[in-house]
XYZ file of C-alpha atoms in Angstrom:
694
model
C -25.934 6.387 -9.008
C -23.059 4.168 -8.079
C -24.734 1.073 -9.493
C -25.007 2.669 -12.926
C -21.326 3.654 -12.902
C -20.414 0.121 -11.906
C -22.451 -1.480 -14.670
C -21.002 0.853 -17.270
C -17.443 0.099 -16.207
C -18.121 -3.615 -16.359
C -19.652 -3.334 -19.816
C -16.730 -1.359 -21.207
C -14.176 -3.918 -20.111
C -16.322 -6.837 -21.179
C -16.618 -5.325 -24.640
C -12.871 -4.894 -24.961
C -12.214 -8.458 -23.846
C -15.023 -9.971 -25.953
C -16.301 -11.525 -22.746
C -19.330 -13.682 -22.466
C -21.677 -10.927 -21.301
C -22.323 -9.314 -24.689
C -26.064 -9.452 -24.096
C -25.727 -7.266 -21.028
C -23.533 -4.919 -23.025
C -26.216 -4.434 -25.648
C -28.855 -3.860 -22.993
C -26.965 -0.957 -21.433
C -25.438 0.510 -24.589
C -27.602 3.628 -24.604
C -26.502 4.513 -21.096
C -22.838 4.279 -22.057
C -22.688 6.927 -24.785
C -21.810 9.963 -22.727
C -19.812 8.361 -19.946
C -16.080 8.191 -19.654
C -15.564 5.085 -17.595
C -11.814 4.921 -17.413
C -11.217 2.175 -14.830
C -9.915 3.507 -11.553
C -8.393 1.640 -8.683
C -11.208 1.042 -6.215
C -11.304 3.068 -3.039
C -13.648 3.400 -0.147
C -16.839 4.931 -1.534
C -15.143 5.905 -4.797
C -16.134 9.418 -5.869
C -15.584 10.198 -9.571
C -16.271 13.889 -8.979
C -13.319 14.390 -6.681
C -11.915 17.842 -7.326
C -8.288 18.076 -8.425
C -6.193 20.903 -7.050
C -5.855 22.471 -10.482
C -9.579 23.266 -10.546
C -9.569 25.244 -7.330
C -7.698 28.295 -8.513
C -4.605 29.949 -7.077
C -4.349 30.734 -3.400
C -1.983 32.845 -1.346
C 0.794 30.658 0.041
C 0.278 31.278 3.718
C 2.107 28.424 5.398
C 2.149 27.422 9.031
C 4.633 24.608 8.460
C 7.218 23.829 5.809
C 5.333 22.281 2.903
C 6.512 20.206 -0.042
C 7.054 22.418 -3.073
C 5.765 21.335 -6.446
C 8.425 21.409 -9.139
C 8.641 20.597 -12.830
C 9.551 16.918 -12.969
C 12.602 16.068 -15.033
C 12.735 12.902 -17.117
C 14.757 10.120 -15.539
C 17.204 9.711 -18.397
C 20.166 8.551 -16.350
C 19.138 4.905 -16.247
C 19.111 4.592 -20.043
C 21.627 7.200 -21.176
C 24.464 4.716 -21.688
C 22.463 1.505 -21.707
C 23.761 -1.420 -23.744
C 22.228 -4.815 -24.389
C 24.460 -7.818 -23.784
C 24.199 -11.607 -23.652
C 25.789 -13.881 -21.073
C 25.490 -17.454 -19.839
C 24.447 -18.147 -16.254
C 25.277 -21.444 -14.518
C 22.187 -23.612 -13.887
C 20.031 -21.266 -15.969
C 21.366 -20.750 -19.480
C 21.817 -17.861 -21.865
C 20.230 -14.557 -20.963
C 20.137 -11.117 -22.531
C 20.387 -8.194 -20.125
C 20.937 -4.455 -20.129
C 23.531 -2.178 -18.609
C 22.700 0.979 -16.680
C 24.368 3.489 -14.368
C 23.750 4.376 -10.755
C 22.378 7.861 -10.143
C 25.001 9.489 -7.938
C 28.388 8.180 -9.068
C 27.591 6.533 -12.398
C 28.671 3.027 -11.417
C 27.938 0.399 -14.051
C 25.249 -2.150 -13.226
C 23.592 -5.048 -15.033
C 19.830 -5.474 -15.167
C 17.890 -8.632 -15.972
C 14.178 -7.901 -16.251
C 11.296 -10.261 -15.577
C 12.987 -13.641 -15.320
C 10.275 -16.328 -14.981
C 10.409 -18.142 -11.648
C 7.142 -20.087 -11.666
C 3.705 -20.694 -13.055
C 0.339 -21.317 -11.453
C -3.175 -22.358 -12.282
C -5.726 -19.732 -11.374
C -6.137 -19.485 -7.572
C -3.747 -22.398 -6.966
C -0.301 -22.435 -5.352
C 2.582 -21.498 -7.629
C 4.887 -24.210 -8.934
C 8.460 -24.139 -10.192
C 9.236 -24.247 -13.908
C 12.163 -25.682 -15.836
C 14.964 -23.366 -17.022
C 14.334 -21.692 -20.340
C 15.675 -22.837 -23.676
C 17.605 -20.607 -26.026
C 18.273 -16.997 -25.021
C 15.968 -15.375 -22.463
C 15.151 -11.817 -23.505
C 15.578 -10.066 -20.158
C 16.742 -6.676 -21.426
C 13.259 -5.149 -21.373
C 10.202 -5.363 -19.149
C 7.313 -7.713 -19.811
C 3.709 -7.015 -18.925
C 3.080 -7.015 -15.172
C 0.555 -9.087 -13.265
C -3.074 -8.230 -14.100
C -4.324 -5.304 -12.072
C -7.125 -2.791 -12.216
C -4.577 -0.009 -12.657
C -4.307 -0.935 -16.354
C -7.585 -2.732 -16.880
C -8.200 -1.629 -20.473
C -4.626 -2.453 -21.462
C -4.924 -5.964 -20.037
C -8.268 -6.407 -21.800
C -6.693 -5.526 -25.133
C -3.772 -7.894 -24.582
C -6.044 -10.754 -23.602
C -8.237 -10.109 -26.621
C -5.125 -10.556 -28.775
C -4.318 -13.918 -27.249
C -1.776 -12.929 -24.581
C -1.836 -15.043 -21.406
C -1.845 -12.114 -19.023
C -1.894 -14.404 -15.977
C 1.547 -15.778 -16.862
C 3.309 -13.093 -14.843
C 5.381 -14.750 -12.112
C 8.682 -13.052 -12.843
C 11.437 -11.296 -10.954
C 14.051 -8.692 -11.842
C 17.703 -8.846 -10.765
C 20.043 -5.828 -10.607
C 23.716 -6.463 -9.890
C 27.126 -4.870 -10.308
C 29.013 -8.134 -10.814
C 28.179 -11.721 -11.702
C 31.244 -12.897 -9.806
C 30.639 -11.354 -6.384
C 29.049 -12.543 -3.164
C 27.034 -9.448 -2.255
C 24.097 -9.286 0.169
C 20.736 -9.646 -1.542
C 17.843 -7.223 -1.003
C 14.451 -8.528 -2.138
C 11.786 -5.848 -2.569
C 8.142 -6.847 -2.099
C 6.059 -4.054 -3.571
C 2.845 -2.525 -2.174
C 0.889 -0.343 -1.451
C -2.148 -2.582 -1.171
C -2.803 -6.030 -2.578
C -4.428 -4.811 -5.781
C -1.740 -2.436 -7.040
C 1.968 -1.835 -7.382
C 4.640 -3.469 -9.511
C 8.221 -4.630 -9.301
C 9.283 -1.728 -11.541
C 9.006 0.501 -8.447
C 12.370 -0.865 -7.317
C 14.697 1.053 -9.617
C 18.343 0.318 -8.656
C 19.893 3.767 -9.137
C 20.346 4.535 -5.410
C 20.707 1.188 -3.646
C 23.346 -0.146 -6.041
C 25.655 2.706 -5.131
C 26.446 0.144 -2.409
C 27.499 -3.465 -2.856
C 24.147 -5.230 -2.919
C 22.137 -7.276 -5.386
C 18.593 -5.931 -5.742
C 15.750 -8.303 -6.616
C 12.130 -7.239 -7.132
C 9.336 -9.790 -7.379
C 6.051 -9.817 -9.230
C 3.271 -11.738 -7.526
C -0.408 -12.207 -8.334
C -2.547 -9.193 -7.445
C -6.176 -8.656 -6.559
C -8.513 -11.631 -6.983
C -5.839 -13.739 -8.681
C -3.666 -13.615 -5.584
C -6.220 -13.428 -2.779
C -9.747 -14.529 -3.753
C -10.823 -17.479 -1.634
C -13.598 -19.863 -0.676
C -11.343 -21.560 1.908
C -11.495 -24.700 -0.243
C -8.931 -26.795 -2.114
C -9.962 -25.171 -5.392
C -9.675 -21.602 -4.042
C -7.655 -21.797 -0.817
C -6.611 -18.145 -0.778
C -3.191 -16.619 -0.050
C -1.982 -17.588 -3.529
C 0.231 -14.489 -3.635
C 2.126 -15.727 -0.583
C 2.883 -19.004 -2.376
C 4.281 -16.906 -5.230
C 6.695 -15.188 -2.861
C 7.739 -18.483 -1.267
C 8.520 -19.898 -4.711
C 10.442 -16.752 -5.692
C 12.558 -17.014 -2.538
C 13.319 -20.659 -3.334
C 14.422 -19.573 -6.808
C 16.655 -16.922 -5.281
C 18.255 -19.462 -2.966
C 19.023 -21.707 -5.919
C 20.131 -19.182 -8.511
C 21.140 -15.827 -7.006
C 24.803 -16.811 -6.757
C 24.870 -16.788 -10.568
C 24.164 -13.040 -10.335
C 26.840 -12.351 -7.726
C 24.498 -12.592 -4.745
C 24.972 -14.349 -1.416
C 22.075 -16.776 -0.757
C 22.944 -16.719 2.951
C 22.362 -12.965 3.242
C 18.867 -12.316 1.888
C 16.926 -9.353 3.288
C 13.250 -8.760 2.541
C 11.929 -5.204 2.531
C 8.686 -3.575 1.487
C 6.112 -0.911 2.212
C 2.546 -1.155 3.546
C 1.013 -4.241 1.869
C 4.441 -5.501 0.861
C 5.555 -5.225 4.485
C 2.440 -7.139 5.577
C 3.288 -9.984 3.184
C 6.841 -10.093 4.534
C 5.472 -10.280 8.059
C 3.283 -13.233 7.042
C 6.387 -15.020 5.754
C 7.876 -14.764 9.262
C 4.660 -16.034 10.859
C 3.658 -18.855 8.549
C 4.528 -22.481 9.361
C 4.330 -23.143 5.599
C 7.530 -21.168 4.942
C 10.724 -23.274 4.933
C 13.627 -22.186 7.081
C 16.549 -20.190 5.687
C 14.768 -18.718 2.663
C 15.679 -15.272 4.016
C 17.637 -13.866 6.929
C 16.577 -10.260 7.710
C 13.448 -8.156 7.265
C 12.567 -4.461 6.944
C 8.987 -3.265 7.541
C 8.087 0.144 6.096
C 4.740 1.364 7.459
C 2.979 -1.959 7.605
C 2.708 -5.459 9.089
C 0.153 -8.265 9.039
C -1.511 -6.653 12.085
C -2.692 -3.746 9.937
C -6.502 -4.092 9.939
C -6.773 -3.771 6.160
C -5.044 -6.984 5.271
C -6.651 -9.910 7.120
C -9.978 -11.770 7.081
C -11.215 -15.151 8.244
C -14.528 -14.966 6.378
C -13.905 -14.264 2.690
C -16.853 -16.147 1.211
C -19.408 -13.319 1.204
C -17.181 -11.048 -0.875
C -16.245 -13.899 -3.195
C -19.941 -14.525 -3.851
C -20.564 -10.832 -4.473
C -17.774 -10.692 -7.062
C -19.212 -13.824 -8.674
C -22.656 -12.203 -8.800
C -21.269 -9.104 -10.506
C -19.442 -11.304 -13.021
C -22.672 -13.051 -13.945
C -22.268 -16.379 -12.154
C -25.703 -17.987 -11.822
C -25.216 -20.233 -8.810
C -23.785 -18.621 -5.684
C -24.697 -21.158 -3.033
C -22.286 -23.995 -3.809
C -18.535 -23.485 -3.843
C -18.145 -26.004 -6.680
C -20.355 -23.847 -8.875
C -18.375 -20.755 -7.932
C -15.115 -22.462 -8.859
C -16.416 -23.526 -12.259
C -17.745 -20.068 -13.008
C -14.569 -18.263 -11.953
C -12.378 -20.639 -13.941
C -14.491 -20.278 -17.102
C -14.388 -16.485 -17.238
C -11.463 -14.713 -18.802
C -9.027 -12.745 -16.678
C -10.364 -9.348 -17.712
C -13.890 -10.318 -16.733
C -12.685 -11.288 -13.267
C -10.730 -8.044 -12.933
C -13.726 -5.992 -14.016
C -16.050 -7.694 -11.542
C -13.525 -7.166 -8.767
C -13.190 -3.497 -9.715
C -16.959 -2.975 -9.613
C -17.117 -4.723 -6.245
C -14.461 -2.346 -4.947
C -16.363 0.711 -6.133
C -19.639 -0.407 -4.607
C -18.330 -1.509 -1.249
C -17.043 0.866 1.429
C -13.640 -0.310 2.496
C -12.019 -1.098 5.792
C -8.813 0.810 6.541
C -9.071 2.962 3.412
C -7.779 0.325 1.074
C -9.240 -3.109 1.760
C -12.371 -4.973 0.861
C -13.223 -8.508 -0.112
C -11.073 -10.290 -2.642
C -7.771 -8.720 -1.626
C -7.121 -9.906 1.896
C -5.050 -12.649 3.428
C -7.281 -15.384 4.782
C -6.998 -17.120 8.130
C -7.361 -20.880 8.086
C -8.264 -23.010 5.112
C -6.182 -25.542 3.184
C -3.421 -23.127 2.144
C -1.803 -23.546 5.562
C -0.303 -20.065 5.307
C -2.026 -18.525 8.342
C -3.506 -21.119 10.721
C -4.465 -18.350 13.165
C -4.749 -14.585 13.297
C -1.270 -12.974 13.194
C -1.936 -11.372 16.581
C -2.519 -14.746 18.174
C 0.594 -16.204 16.555
C 2.644 -13.312 17.933
C 1.107 -13.545 21.394
C 1.874 -17.275 21.529
C 5.369 -16.636 20.115
C 4.601 -19.010 17.248
C 6.780 -17.261 14.700
C 10.343 -17.115 13.449
C 12.379 -14.174 14.731
C 14.758 -12.422 12.342
C 17.009 -9.397 12.635
C 14.399 -6.724 12.005
C 14.302 -3.041 11.111
C 10.910 -1.372 11.035
C 8.981 1.828 11.465
C 6.548 4.240 9.885
C 6.345 7.672 8.331
C 5.357 10.507 10.635
C 2.012 11.418 9.034
C 0.935 8.229 7.276
C -2.651 8.830 8.346
C -3.099 11.729 5.920
C -3.430 9.218 3.086
C -6.422 7.590 4.775
C -7.857 10.864 6.066
C -7.895 12.195 2.523
C -10.288 9.482 1.370
C -12.372 9.558 4.539
C -12.837 13.319 4.200
C -13.966 13.011 0.598
C -16.019 9.836 0.751
C -17.357 9.577 4.300
C -17.520 13.217 5.368
C -18.668 14.440 1.930
C -15.888 17.045 1.804
C -17.600 18.976 4.577
C -15.647 20.788 7.276
C -18.800 21.841 9.111
C -21.685 19.556 9.937
C -24.078 20.440 12.740
C -24.786 16.765 13.351
C -21.139 15.882 13.919
C -19.498 16.148 17.327
C -15.926 15.426 18.244
C -16.975 12.004 19.478
C -18.689 11.215 16.176
C -15.633 12.235 14.167
C -13.503 9.937 16.317
C -15.951 7.059 15.922
C -15.984 7.560 12.148
C -12.211 7.218 11.975
C -12.183 4.104 14.149
C -14.935 2.480 12.090
C -13.266 3.250 8.769
C -9.745 2.247 9.772
C -10.271 -0.591 12.233
C -13.858 -1.741 11.812
C -15.891 -2.638 14.874
C -14.617 -1.586 18.293
C -17.147 -3.269 20.630
C -14.893 -3.141 23.678
C -14.219 0.556 23.111
C -10.459 0.004 23.246
C -9.574 2.436 20.491
C -12.111 5.005 21.687
C -10.595 4.824 25.174
C -7.113 5.165 23.723
C -8.104 8.202 21.655
C -9.684 9.946 24.620
C -6.737 9.290 26.897
C -3.763 9.944 24.623
C -4.857 12.131 21.709
C -7.948 14.272 22.340
C -8.975 16.576 25.163
C -12.397 16.503 26.788
C -13.268 19.728 24.982
C -12.264 18.173 21.654
C -14.598 15.257 22.220
C -17.603 17.333 23.269
C -17.426 20.366 21.021
C -14.494 19.933 18.663
C -14.902 21.072 15.066
C -13.387 19.139 12.191
C -10.668 21.776 11.852
C -9.775 21.591 15.518
C -9.735 17.786 15.516
C -7.853 17.328 12.228
C -4.339 16.744 13.672
C -5.703 14.241 16.184
C -7.789 12.431 13.577
C -4.708 12.082 11.385
C -2.801 10.698 14.369
C -5.579 8.206 15.050
C -5.473 6.990 11.431
C -1.687 6.646 11.567
C -1.752 4.804 14.874
C -4.426 2.226 14.080
C -3.336 1.432 10.534
C 0.447 1.796 10.649
C 2.355 2.687 13.793
C 0.724 0.382 16.311
C 0.929 -2.699 14.024
C 4.626 -2.064 13.389
C 5.453 -1.512 17.059
C 3.683 -4.679 18.186
C 5.510 -6.856 15.669
C 8.862 -5.359 16.646
C 8.064 -5.779 20.341
C 7.392 -9.481 19.788
C 10.540 -9.890 17.710
C 12.666 -8.091 20.313
C 11.640 -10.612 22.959
C 13.443 -13.269 20.934
C 16.180 -11.093 19.407
C 16.673 -8.137 21.781
C 19.932 -7.024 20.169
C 18.781 -7.240 16.552
C 15.537 -5.261 16.415
C 15.608 -1.619 15.299
C 12.698 0.854 15.352
C 12.420 4.162 13.468
C 10.120 7.007 12.522
C 10.681 8.712 9.174
C 10.228 12.440 9.813
C 11.843 14.078 6.793
C 9.605 16.359 4.741
C 11.521 17.215 1.615
C 10.774 19.118 -1.564
C 8.435 16.457 -2.816
C 5.741 14.306 -1.359
C 4.280 11.322 -3.120
C 0.626 12.155 -2.536
C 0.781 15.941 -2.496
C 2.919 16.760 -5.511
C 3.058 13.714 -7.768
C 0.470 12.510 -10.246
C -0.922 10.141 -7.609
C -4.371 11.646 -7.163
C -3.533 14.980 -5.581
C -6.779 16.100 -3.967
C -7.763 19.423 -2.472
C -8.347 18.740 1.221
C -8.200 20.981 4.302
C -4.915 19.555 5.534
C -1.400 19.062 4.221
C -0.136 15.563 3.493
C 2.958 16.015 5.657
C 5.395 13.104 5.640
C 2.877 10.838 4.006
C 2.512 7.150 3.351
C 5.450 5.467 1.561
C 7.535 8.653 1.423
C 10.585 6.596 2.473
C 10.603 5.063 -0.986
C 11.271 8.444 -2.608
C 14.702 8.244 -0.975
C 15.367 4.550 -1.686
C 14.429 4.398 -5.364
C 14.547 6.854 -8.265
C 10.923 7.350 -9.179
C 10.205 4.997 -12.091
C 8.832 7.795 -14.271
C 10.639 10.937 -13.189
C 13.502 12.176 -11.072
C 11.848 13.039 -7.775
C 14.975 14.198 -5.959
C 16.895 17.278 -7.047
C 17.592 19.335 -3.926
C 20.948 18.754 -2.230
C 19.249 18.271 1.128
C 17.002 15.573 -0.309
C 19.967 13.757 -1.821
C 21.722 13.857 1.549
C 18.731 12.195 3.204
C 18.522 9.622 0.415
C 22.186 8.697 0.829
C 21.709 8.349 4.571
C 18.624 6.150 4.227
C 20.243 3.977 1.556
C 23.318 3.502 3.757
C 21.184 2.456 6.734
C 19.155 -0.045 4.708
C 22.070 -1.577 2.793
C 24.334 -1.910 5.842
C 21.537 -3.705 7.666
C 21.226 -6.048 4.690
C 24.967 -6.676 4.780
C 25.440 -7.632 8.429
C 22.308 -6.777 10.424
C 23.658 -3.488 11.860
C 22.138 -0.315 10.319
C 24.671 2.506 10.100
C 25.562 5.513 7.977
C 28.353 8.064 7.865
C 27.877 10.788 10.459
C 24.996 8.950 12.139
C 25.312 7.843 15.781
C 25.120 4.139 16.543
C 21.524 2.934 16.358
C 20.528 1.249 19.650
C 18.269 -1.778 19.383
C 14.755 -1.931 20.815
C 15.586 -2.853 24.403
C 12.385 -1.668 26.072
C 8.766 -2.067 25.035
C 8.635 1.315 23.317
C 12.207 2.334 22.628
C 14.736 3.505 21.926
C 13.994 4.417 18.313
C 15.572 6.586 15.630
C 14.117 9.807 14.224
C 15.201 9.907 10.576
C 14.832 13.566 9.654
C 17.050 16.474 8.651
C 19.123 15.376 11.603
C 19.159 12.036 13.384
C 17.970 11.913 16.985
C 16.633 9.187 19.240
C 13.433 8.864 21.224
C 12.689 6.680 24.220
C 8.932 6.171 23.971
C 7.530 5.365 20.527
C 4.015 5.971 21.826
C 4.846 9.672 21.625
C 4.581 9.198 17.838
C 0.940 8.199 18.254
C 0.024 11.861 18.834
C 2.791 13.591 16.880
C 0.524 15.831 14.761
C -1.190 17.107 17.925
C 2.177 17.748 19.553
C 3.353 19.672 16.484
C 0.458 22.121 16.869
C 1.728 22.977 20.343
C 5.173 23.562 18.823
C 3.844 26.051 16.268
C 3.415 23.736 13.285
C 0.186 22.363 11.927
C -1.051 20.098 9.168
C -4.195 22.228 8.940
C -4.393 23.967 5.562
C -5.523 27.492 6.424
C -5.592 28.421 2.734
C -8.395 25.909 2.261
C -10.489 27.479 5.013
C -9.835 31.010 3.743
C -11.003 30.051 0.274
C -13.967 28.196 1.744
C -14.976 31.321 3.677
C -14.751 33.483 0.540
C -16.871 31.041 -1.449
C -19.413 30.735 1.351
C -19.697 34.514 1.586
C -20.208 34.782 -2.170
C -22.870 32.083 -2.046
C -24.701 33.804 0.810
C -24.709 37.109 -1.060
C -26.053 35.435 -4.183
C -28.831 33.791 -2.177
C -29.819 37.113 -0.638
C -29.644 39.085 -3.911
C -30.175 36.645 -6.769
C -31.385 39.346 -9.181
C -28.240 41.460 -8.790
C -25.806 38.709 -9.663
C -25.297 37.365 -13.161
C -24.113 33.892 -12.194
C -24.622 30.762 -14.240
C -26.052 27.712 -12.540
C -23.289 25.340 -11.561
C -23.753 21.655 -12.086
C -23.862 19.572 -8.970
C -20.461 18.091 -8.088
C -21.738 14.773 -6.867
C -24.281 12.315 -8.190
C -27.004 11.218 -5.776
C -26.281 7.748 -4.483
C -28.959 5.172 -5.228
C -31.080 4.970 -2.058
C -31.896 1.363 -2.764
C -28.241 0.289 -2.918
C -27.862 -2.367 -0.303
C -25.551 -1.531 2.584
C -22.058 -2.961 2.342
C -21.577 -6.046 4.474
C -18.833 -6.226 7.062
C -17.494 -9.707 6.437
C -14.033 -8.386 5.546
C -13.535 -7.400 9.158
C -13.527 -11.085 10.037
C -11.634 -12.063 13.117
C -10.768 -8.465 13.882
C -8.609 -8.570 16.979
C -7.441 -5.390 18.664
C -3.880 -5.248 19.930
C -3.003 -1.880 21.435
C 0.462 -1.163 22.744
C 0.512 0.261 26.283
C 2.877 2.679 27.922
C 5.659 1.202 30.002
C 4.096 2.286 33.286
C 0.850 0.524 32.381
C 0.202 -3.195 32.491
C 1.378 -5.133 29.415
C -0.611 -5.091 26.197
C -3.705 -7.256 26.210
C -5.282 -9.201 23.396
C -8.852 -8.004 23.115
C -11.270 -10.082 21.059
C -13.752 -8.173 18.982
C -17.204 -9.672 18.743
C -18.122 -10.918 15.317
């Protein structure tokens, strides 16, 4: 009963925020007594009964491939062990109070200035600059982040107490000297457009080198992306935040020892997509930045773009209680009257009710094409094809098994955690992945690609889920991550052939963000491998705990940090003991394998089927322990069914609630102008732009 869960969540938040829907709260009060509606970040077909690993019991550790090992996390005390608060005066800005800290490996002293305001904005409107502060700015501790569904109840409480939670356009600066002229690295956080925070960018690793690290907060969720393609709600507000932050950096970073002529943007997944938009948009002034790094994402990732946002905007308005949904003026008035928590709650309910595209996107959190914002006049694919973009020295790539993140949710939500379904064929499994990750595929381009490069004929006709798992993971990785990155780098290399560098991150260390952290570890029949955003474990100390303890992991972290910071310094990525990194001189290579050792490949399309290739080499992402346990449980169930009187077994409660049959099917407007751009092998004709029917 997804609708009931949604209503209850909305009522809880509305009560905390003293919103204007108290009458609805009273009406549903009886249904709310025995529910624990802790707000969750919305996912495709959100399932509150997802089973955590801890509930599944212990299994024998039979491993076919090296797996990340769970360890007791140690508190990250290093950053604060010798911290001191100090006050200084910055030219053009004024007095500011900061904090000292130490780097993680050599204990170098650094200065941190948290959450410096760089702008302010009316709801849904473009950000505007603000005057320098008066008095002493208290920048020695973090302020509240931008409103997000990750901390919905917390934001509700703050707003109830009179805090303007939308006043969040701030950035953090980490530097070793106020007198230097160091290259500047600006981190744009991800993963998707509804989550993440600038606190991810802890400086303990990167500031072992001579760089200034800046991390930016921008508006999230509906505050940064909701749109009616009108002057009142143009969309792409978050991009205007980033543009304003970059202008602030150009004007003031020299006061922190940074070089405004050497600014490098880097980010993961959604953050990388936003960076890519900054290179594509005609609304971005020249010389705000000079180099870019894409980690597992670009604006070509299907999750992040729409040209028809109105349907989702109306649905969010309906959930929030807006009476008139037909006129945009009425929508604007309603959205602007409601408090921030009410808008967040309605967006959260919308996300729970609506199956997502690309395992992380649905209406209200996508970049919009067209409209008065002027950010994206056309689809990013068309801008790239027409070479209507600014080329920058670029470093980009993806993790080896990024598709496991998406496969995890698809397995739970779309396949109902079933590894055996008589109605499913190999072809149907493939079609399910394409639909969930890319949306419509009317020309059959992705299906053709999958059949030719990933799956055998036997897989397609008779393949079981277990047999197809490596290929399905590859298909997720390719559509959502690897292909979008390659296409952007290919286009950039045409303009800057000597300054474009491609990589794959292959290192599977002791820890894995999605398999061993507190980030929703889920029991699924496959390992997470080198999963989405794992690069960041080796660029930043985890904000909450030390994630790296093994010597081998530290070695990889030092190598990755050296590559990233040297690229920021002069555009040439290099590290001690690593061969010179050749630029992308052909359509698909060369590219660097960043693993236990560094090697180079010639055809990046080989990475599109890497999990399948690994099976042939004796490694597999398939979790045999899962299937062994499943077989034991199935056998026990069969015996109980045959001899119910001989077994003293209590009735188990059903794991999943029955979905409301009358719940209207989710609309597909978020797919919008969904263009398919598939990279081709060198001995095939060049990549074509294939329009998908709307």
